[in-house]
Amino acid sequence: MAIYKDASYLQQSSSEAFDQDYGPGAAAPHAGIYQCMGCHREIGIAAGNVLPTLGHHAHTTSQGSIRWRLIVYADHKPK
Ligand SMILES: [Zn+2]
């Protein structure tokens, strides 16, 4: 689970960007923290990079395939 200290750095969103799962090696549509829906491992990724490939980590049969989901969006725009 992603952890933070100061909630003022985060803002809740209902964007559909947080509802889509991406396969291993897919282009990450947004920078931020992604969680594997099979084992809940988290990774950080910069804009324009690809999500970790199939060999990144192993799953048990019950965990199913690796599916990455955006859980925290990193806003690269200056304020
Ligand atoms: Zn996993």
JSON list of N, CA, C and O and ligand atoms in Angstrom, two decimals, residues 35-42 56-60 63-68, ligand 1:
[
{"chain": "A", "resi": 35, "resn": "GLN", "atom": "N", "xyz": [0.32, -0.36, -9.03]},
{"chain": "A", "resi": 35, "resn": "GLN", "atom": "CA", "xyz": [0.27, -1.54, -8.19]},
{"chain": "A", "resi": 35, "resn": "GLN", "atom": "C", "xyz": [-0.10, -2.75, -9.05]},
{"chain": "A", "resi": 35, "resn": "GLN", "atom": "O", "xyz": [-0.99, -2.66, -9.89]},
{"chain": "A", "resi": 36, "resn": "CYS", "atom": "N", "xyz": [0.58, -3.87, -8.80]},
{"chain": "A", "resi": 36, "resn": "CYS", "atom": "CA", "xyz": [0.21, -5.13, -9.45]},
{"chain": "A", "resi": 36, "resn": "CYS", "atom": "C", "xyz": [-1.05, -5.65, -8.76]},
{"chain": "A", "resi": 36, "resn": "CYS", "atom": "O", "xyz": [-1.06, -5.82, -7.54]},
{"chain": "A", "resi": 37, "resn": "MET", "atom": "N", "xyz": [-2.08, -5.90, -9.55]},
{"chain": "A", "resi": 37, "resn": "MET", "atom": "CA", "xyz": [-3.36, -6.33, -8.98]},
{"chain": "A", "resi": 37, "resn": "MET", "atom": "C", "xyz": [-3.31, -7.79, -8.52]},
{"chain": "A", "resi": 37, "resn": "MET", "atom": "O", "xyz": [-4.19, -8.24, -7.80]},
{"chain": "A", "resi": 38, "resn": "GLY", "atom": "N", "xyz": [-2.26, -8.52, -8.89]},
{"chain": "A", "resi": 38, "resn": "GLY", "atom": "CA", "xyz": [-2.15, -9.91, -8.47]},
{"chain": "A", "resi": 38, "resn": "GLY", "atom": "C", "xyz": [-1.51, -10.04, -7.09]},
{"chain": "A", "resi": 38, "resn": "GLY", "atom": "O", "xyz": [-1.99, -10.80, -6.24]},
{"chain": "A", "resi": 39, "resn": "CYS", "atom": "N", "xyz": [-0.43, -9.31, -6.84]},
{"chain": "A", "resi": 39, "resn": "CYS", "atom": "CA", "xyz": [0.33, -9.49, -5.58]},
{"chain": "A", "resi": 39, "resn": "CYS", "atom": "C", "xyz": [0.45, -8.19, -4.78]},
{"chain": "A", "resi": 39, "resn": "CYS", "atom": "O", "xyz": [1.05, -8.19, -3.71]},
{"chain": "A", "resi": 40, "resn": "HIS", "atom": "N", "xyz": [-0.06, -7.07, -5.30]},
{"chain": "A", "resi": 40, "resn": "HIS", "atom": "CA", "xyz": [-0.09, -5.76, -4.63]},
{"chain": "A", "resi": 40, "resn": "HIS", "atom": "C", "xyz": [1.29, -5.12, -4.49]},
{"chain": "A", "resi": 40, "resn": "HIS", "atom": "O", "xyz": [1.45, -4.15, -3.73]},
{"chain": "A", "resi": 41, "resn": "ARG", "atom": "N", "xyz": [2.28, -5.64, -5.21]},
{"chain": "A", "resi": 41, "resn": "ARG", "atom": "CA", "xyz": [3.59, -4.99, -5.27]},
{"chain": "A", "resi": 41, "resn": "ARG", "atom": "C", "xyz": [3.42, -3.64, -5.97]},
{"chain": "A", "resi": 41, "resn": "ARG", "atom": "O", "xyz": [2.60, -3.51, -6.88]},
{"chain": "A", "resi": 42, "resn": "GLU", "atom": "N", "xyz": [4.19, -2.65, -5.55]},
{"chain": "A", "resi": 42, "resn": "GLU", "atom": "CA", "xyz": [4.07, -1.32, -6.15]},
{"chain": "A", "resi": 42, "resn": "GLU", "atom": "C", "xyz": [5.38, -0.90, -6.81]},
{"chain": "A", "resi": 42, "resn": "GLU", "atom": "O", "xyz": [6.46, -1.27, -6.35]},
{"chain": "A", "resi": 56, "resn": "HIS", "atom": "N", "xyz": [9.50, -9.54, -14.40]},
{"chain": "A", "resi": 56, "resn": "HIS", "atom": "CA", "xyz": [9.77, -8.64, -13.28]},
{"chain": "A", "resi": 56, "resn": "HIS", "atom": "C", "xyz": [9.62, -9.35, -11.93]},
{"chain": "A", "resi": 56, "resn": "HIS", "atom": "O", "xyz": [10.44, -9.18, -11.04]},
{"chain": "A", "resi": 57, "resn": "HIS", "atom": "N", "xyz": [8.57, -10.12, -11.77]},
{"chain": "A", "resi": 57, "resn": "HIS", "atom": "CA", "xyz": [8.36, -10.89, -10.55]},
{"chain": "A", "resi": 57, "resn": "HIS", "atom": "C", "xyz": [7.44, -12.07, -10.84]},
{"chain": "A", "resi": 57, "resn": "HIS", "atom": "O", "xyz": [6.72, -12.07, -11.83]},
{"chain": "A", "resi": 58, "resn": "ALA", "atom": "N", "xyz": [7.49, -13.05, -9.95]},
{"chain": "A", "resi": 58, "resn": "ALA", "atom": "CA", "xyz": [6.71, -14.27, -10.15]},
{"chain": "A", "resi": 58, "resn": "ALA", "atom": "C", "xyz": [5.42, -14.24, -9.33]},
{"chain": "A", "resi": 58, "resn": "ALA", "atom": "O", "xyz": [5.36, -13.60, -8.27]},
{"chain": "A", "resi": 59, "resn": "HIS", "atom": "N", "xyz": [4.40, -14.90, -9.84]},
{"chain": "A", "resi": 59, "resn": "HIS", "atom": "CA", "xyz": [3.13, -15.03, -9.15]},
{"chain": "A", "resi": 59, "resn": "HIS", "atom": "C", "xyz": [2.81, -16.48, -8.88]},
{"chain": "A", "resi": 59, "resn": "HIS", "atom": "O", "xyz": [3.24, -17.36, -9.62]},
{"chain": "A", "resi": 60, "resn": "THR", "atom": "N", "xyz": [2.03, -16.72, -7.84]},
{"chain": "A", "resi": 60, "resn": "THR", "atom": "CA", "xyz": [1.44, -18.04, -7.66]},
{"chain": "A", "resi": 60, "resn": "THR", "atom": "C", "xyz": [0.27, -18.16, -8.63]},
{"chain": "A", "resi": 60, "resn": "THR", "atom": "O", "xyz": [-0.21, -17.16, -9.19]},
{"chain": "A", "resi": 63, "resn": "GLN", "atom": "N", "xyz": [-2.63, -15.90, -7.80]},
{"chain": "A", "resi": 63, "resn": "GLN", "atom": "CA", "xyz": [-2.45, -14.46, -8.02]},
{"chain": "A", "resi": 63, "resn": "GLN", "atom": "C", "xyz": [-2.74, -14.07, -9.47]},
{"chain": "A", "resi": 63, "resn": "GLN", "atom": "O", "xyz": [-2.90, -12.89, -9.77]},
{"chain": "A", "resi": 64, "resn": "GLY", "atom": "N", "xyz": [-2.78, -15.03, -10.35]},
{"chain": "A", "resi": 64, "resn": "GLY", "atom": "CA", "xyz": [-3.08, -14.74, -11.75]},
{"chain": "A", "resi": 64, "resn": "GLY", "atom": "C", "xyz": [-1.94, -14.02, -12.45]},
{"chain": "A", "resi": 64, "resn": "GLY", "atom": "O", "xyz": [-0.79, -14.08, -12.01]},
{"chain": "A", "resi": 65, "resn": "SER", "atom": "N", "xyz": [-2.27, -13.32, -13.51]},
{"chain": "A", "resi": 65, "resn": "SER", "atom": "CA", "xyz": [-1.26, -12.64, -14.30]},
{"chain": "A", "resi": 65, "resn": "SER", "atom": "C", "xyz": [-0.89, -11.29, -13.70]},
{"chain": "A", "resi": 65, "resn": "SER", "atom": "O", "xyz": [-1.60, -10.77, -12.83]},
{"chain": "A", "resi": 66, "resn": "ILE", "atom": "N", "xyz": [0.21, -10.71, -14.14]},
{"chain": "A", "resi": 66, "resn": "ILE", "atom": "CA", "xyz": [0.61, -9.38, -13.71]},
{"chain": "A", "resi": 66, "resn": "ILE", "atom": "C", "xyz": [-0.29, -8.36, -14.40]},
{"chain": "A", "resi": 66, "resn": "ILE", "atom": "O", "xyz": [-0.41, -8.35, -15.62]},
{"chain": "A", "resi": 67, "resn": "ARG", "atom": "N", "xyz": [-0.98, -7.54, -13.62]},
{"chain": "A", "resi": 67, "resn": "ARG", "atom": "CA", "xyz": [-1.82, -6.46, -14.13]},
{"chain": "A", "resi": 67, "resn": "ARG", "atom": "C", "xyz": [-1.47, -5.20, -13.36]},
{"chain": "A", "resi": 67, "resn": "ARG", "atom": "O", "xyz": [-1.67, -5.15, -12.15]},
{"chain": "A", "resi": 68, "resn": "TRP", "atom": "N", "xyz": [-0.93, -4.20, -14.06]},
{"chain": "A", "resi": 68, "resn": "TRP", "atom": "CA", "xyz": [-0.53, -2.95, -13.41]},
{"chain": "A", "resi": 68, "resn": "TRP", "atom": "C", "xyz": [-1.68, -1.95, -13.45]},
{"chain": "A", "resi": 68, "resn": "TRP", "atom": "O", "xyz": [-2.29, -1.75, -14.49]},
{"chain": "B", "resi": 1, "resn": "ZN", "atom": "ZN", "xyz": [2.43, -9.09, -8.99]}
]
